[in-house]
Coordinates of C-alpha atoms and ligand atoms in Angstrom, one line a residue:
M823 CA 59.0 54.0 66.4
R824 CA 61.3 55.3 63.7
I825 CA 64.9 55.4 64.9
A826 CA 68.2 56.7 63.5
V827 CA 71.5 55.2 64.5
L828 CA 74.8 57.1 64.7
A829 CA 77.9 54.9 64.6
S830 CA 81.6 55.4 64.0
G831 CA 83.1 51.9 64.1
Q832 CA 82.4 48.2 63.9
G833 CA 78.7 48.6 64.4
T834 CA 78.1 45.5 66.5
N835 CA 75.5 47.4 68.5
L836 CA 73.8 48.5 65.3
Q837 CA 73.8 44.8 64.3
A838 CA 72.2 43.9 67.6
L839 CA 69.4 46.4 66.9
L840 CA 69.0 45.1 63.4
D841 CA 68.7 41.5 64.7
T842 CA 66.3 42.3 67.5
V843 CA 64.1 45.4 67.4
H844 CA 64.3 46.4 63.7
G845 CA 61.1 45.6 61.9
R846 CA 59.5 44.8 65.2
E847 CA 59.2 47.4 68.0
A848 CA 61.2 49.9 65.9
Q849 CA 62.2 50.7 62.4
I850 CA 65.7 51.9 61.7
V851 CA 65.3 54.5 59.0
A852 CA 68.8 56.0 58.8
V853 CA 72.4 55.3 59.8
A854 CA 74.8 58.2 59.9
G855 CA 78.3 58.6 61.1
D856 CA 81.5 60.7 61.1
R857 CA 83.8 58.1 59.4
P858 CA 82.9 57.3 55.8
G859 CA 84.7 53.9 55.9
A860 CA 83.1 52.6 59.1
P861 CA 82.1 48.9 58.9
A862 CA 78.8 50.0 60.6
F863 CA 77.8 51.4 57.2
D864 CA 78.2 48.1 55.5
R865 CA 75.9 46.5 58.1
A866 CA 73.3 49.1 57.4
R867 CA 73.6 48.9 53.7
G868 CA 73.3 45.1 54.0
A869 CA 69.9 45.6 55.7
G870 CA 68.8 48.1 53.0
I871 CA 69.0 51.1 55.3
P872 CA 70.0 54.6 54.0
T873 CA 73.4 55.7 55.2
R874 CA 75.2 59.0 55.1
A875 CA 78.7 60.0 56.3
F876 CA 79.3 63.5 57.6
P877 CA 83.1 63.9 57.9
L878 CA 84.1 67.0 59.8
G879 CA 86.3 68.3 57.0
D880 CA 83.2 68.8 54.8
F881 CA 81.8 71.5 57.2
A882 CA 82.8 74.8 58.7
D883 CA 82.7 73.5 62.2
R884 CA 81.1 70.8 64.4
A885 CA 77.9 72.8 64.9
A886 CA 77.4 73.0 61.1
R887 CA 78.1 69.3 60.8
D888 CA 75.6 68.5 63.5
A889 CA 72.9 70.7 62.0
A890 CA 73.4 68.8 58.7
I891 CA 73.1 65.4 60.4
A892 CA 70.0 66.5 62.3
D893 CA 68.4 67.8 59.1
W894 CA 69.0 64.5 57.3
L895 CA 67.7 62.4 60.2
V896 CA 64.5 64.5 60.5
R897 CA 64.0 64.2 56.7
Q898 CA 64.3 60.4 57.1
G899 CA 61.5 60.6 59.7
A900 CA 63.6 59.7 62.8
E901 CA 61.9 60.1 66.1
L902 CA 64.6 58.7 68.3
V903 CA 68.4 58.8 67.8
V904 CA 70.5 55.9 69.1
L905 CA 74.3 56.5 69.6
A906 CA 75.8 53.1 69.0
G907 CA 79.5 53.6 69.3
Y908 CA 79.4 57.2 67.9
M909 CA 82.7 58.6 68.9
A910 CA 82.2 62.4 68.3
I911 CA 80.7 64.6 71.0
L912 CA 77.4 66.1 69.8
T913 CA 77.0 69.9 70.0
P914 CA 74.0 71.6 71.7
T915 CA 72.8 72.3 68.1
F916 CA 72.1 68.7 67.7
L917 CA 70.9 67.9 71.2
G918 CA 68.3 70.7 71.0
R919 CA 66.7 69.0 68.0
F920 CA 65.9 65.8 69.8
P921 CA 65.2 66.6 73.5
D922 CA 65.0 63.5 75.6
R923 CA 65.1 61.5 72.3
I924 CA 68.8 60.6 72.2
V925 CA 70.1 57.4 73.8
N926 CA 73.7 56.3 74.2
V927 CA 75.5 53.1 75.2
H928 CA 78.7 53.7 77.2
P929 CA 81.1 50.9 78.3
S930 CA 81.3 51.8 82.0
L931 CA 79.2 52.1 85.1
L932 CA 78.4 55.8 84.9
P933 CA 79.1 58.2 86.6
A934 CA 82.5 56.4 86.7
F935 CA 84.7 56.8 83.7
P936 CA 82.8 59.0 81.3
G937 CA 84.2 60.1 78.0
L938 CA 86.7 58.5 75.7
R939 CA 88.7 55.3 76.5
A940 CA 86.3 54.4 79.3
I941 CA 87.5 50.8 79.6
E942 CA 91.2 51.8 79.6
Q943 CA 90.4 54.3 82.4
A944 CA 88.6 51.6 84.4
V945 CA 91.5 49.0 83.9
D946 CA 94.1 51.6 84.8
Y947 CA 92.1 52.5 87.9
G948 CA 92.1 48.9 89.0
V949 CA 88.3 48.4 89.4
R950 CA 87.1 44.8 89.8
V951 CA 83.5 45.3 88.6
F952 CA 83.0 46.6 85.1
G953 CA 79.8 47.5 83.3
V954 CA 77.7 49.1 80.7
T955 CA 75.3 52.1 80.9
V956 CA 72.5 53.1 78.6
H957 CA 71.5 56.7 79.2
L958 CA 69.7 59.6 77.7
V959 CA 71.9 62.3 76.1
V960 CA 70.8 65.8 77.1
D961 CA 72.2 69.3 76.8
D962 CA 73.5 69.6 80.4
G963 CA 77.1 70.7 79.5
G964 CA 78.6 67.4 80.5
V965 CA 79.8 64.3 78.7
D966 CA 77.9 61.0 79.5
T967 CA 76.0 62.7 82.2
G968 CA 72.4 62.2 81.1
P969 CA 69.8 60.3 83.0
V970 CA 70.5 56.6 83.3
L971 CA 68.1 54.1 81.7
L972 CA 69.7 50.7 82.1
Q973 CA 72.9 49.4 83.6
G974 CA 74.6 46.0 83.8
S975 CA 77.7 44.9 85.5
L976 CA 80.3 42.1 85.3
E977 CA 82.8 41.0 87.9
L978 CA 86.3 40.7 86.3
P979 CA 88.5 40.8 89.4
D980 CA 91.8 40.3 87.6
A981 CA 91.2 42.2 84.4
D982 CA 94.3 43.9 82.9
D983 CA 93.5 43.9 79.2
P984 CA 91.1 46.5 77.9
E985 CA 90.4 44.5 74.8
A986 CA 89.4 41.4 76.7
V987 CA 87.2 43.6 79.0
H988 CA 85.5 45.1 75.9
A989 CA 84.8 41.6 74.5
A990 CA 83.3 40.6 77.8
L991 CA 81.1 43.7 78.0
Q992 CA 79.8 43.6 74.4
P993 CA 77.1 40.9 75.0
L994 CA 75.8 43.1 77.8
E995 CA 75.7 46.1 75.4
H996 CA 73.9 44.0 72.8
E997 CA 71.2 43.1 75.3
L998 CA 70.8 46.4 77.1
L999 CA 70.7 48.8 74.1
P1000 CA 67.8 47.0 72.3
E1001 CA 66.0 46.7 75.6
A1002 CA 66.3 50.4 76.1
V1003 CA 64.9 51.0 72.6
R1004 CA 62.0 48.7 73.3
L1005 CA 61.2 50.6 76.5
L1006 CA 61.3 54.0 74.7
A1007 CA 59.3 52.7 71.8
R1008 CA 56.5 51.6 74.0
G1009 CA 56.5 54.8 76.0
A1010 CA 57.5 53.1 79.2
V1011 CA 60.1 55.7 80.3
R1012 CA 59.3 59.0 82.1
R1013 CA 61.1 61.4 84.3
D1014 CA 60.5 61.3 88.1
P1015 CA 58.6 64.6 88.7
T1016 CA 60.2 65.1 92.0
R1017 CA 63.8 64.2 91.0
P1018 CA 64.0 65.1 87.3
R1019 CA 67.3 63.4 86.5
R1020 CA 65.8 60.0 87.7
L1021 CA 63.9 58.0 85.1
I1022 CA 61.0 55.9 86.0
I1023 CA 60.5 52.8 83.9
D1024 CA 57.0 51.2 83.7
R1025 CA 57.8 47.5 83.3
Ligands
GAR620 C1 80.8 50.1 72.2 O1 81.5 49.3 73.1 C2 80.3 51.3 72.9 O2 80.0 51.1 74.3 C3 81.5 52.3 72.8 O3 81.9 52.0 71.5 C4 81.8 50.7 71.2 C5 81.2 50.6 69.8 O4 81.1 49.2 69.4 N1 81.0 53.6 72.9 C6 81.7 54.6 73.5 O5 82.8 54.4 74.0 C7 81.0 55.9 73.6 N2 81.8 56.8 74.5 P1 80.4 48.8 68.1 O6 80.8 49.8 67.0 O7 80.8 47.4 67.8 O8 78.9 48.9 68.3

């Protein structure tokens, strides 16, 4: 399966994909993002993958930016879009181009703590179990509300430092996101016909 990755930051999840599924179950054919200087681009270039930055200032609005990203990803042959720390919210323009073909990794046990600063939200709330969710991104009007693919949790009963929690969660992300790509690449994920927001995984 040909996949594109969208990233805004360090790109450690992109690196996990490069180290595991790339060249095996999936081929990463493009890496795009909103921040031209993102270290994620260096990782992609290091692996010989085409990159392109789409800063918002270059476009009339977010929908125009998203249309340009989608056009480029389609030209690169992408069949699945992986959001690996992409920190801009995608518009319906983009979501409609890849129905049920966008996957996101989010650093909380959804539906708790959607949106930005999820780990800070969870620490401020005082939870004692943290986690990671890999989910589909669909045009349902919400943020981080798409069908859940995989989740993992971690007991950190005394956590009070969001950065330490993030460091503890990252190995879980680096395991779950490639696993989700593997499942999607082998066609092992389908919607439950009776409860359509549930996903059935054929393991
Ligand atoms: C990851 O922890 C991911 O869960 C989070 O950004 C980080 C990116 O790390 N994503 C979100 O918060 C999305 N709402 P990385 O650049 O090292 O892969």
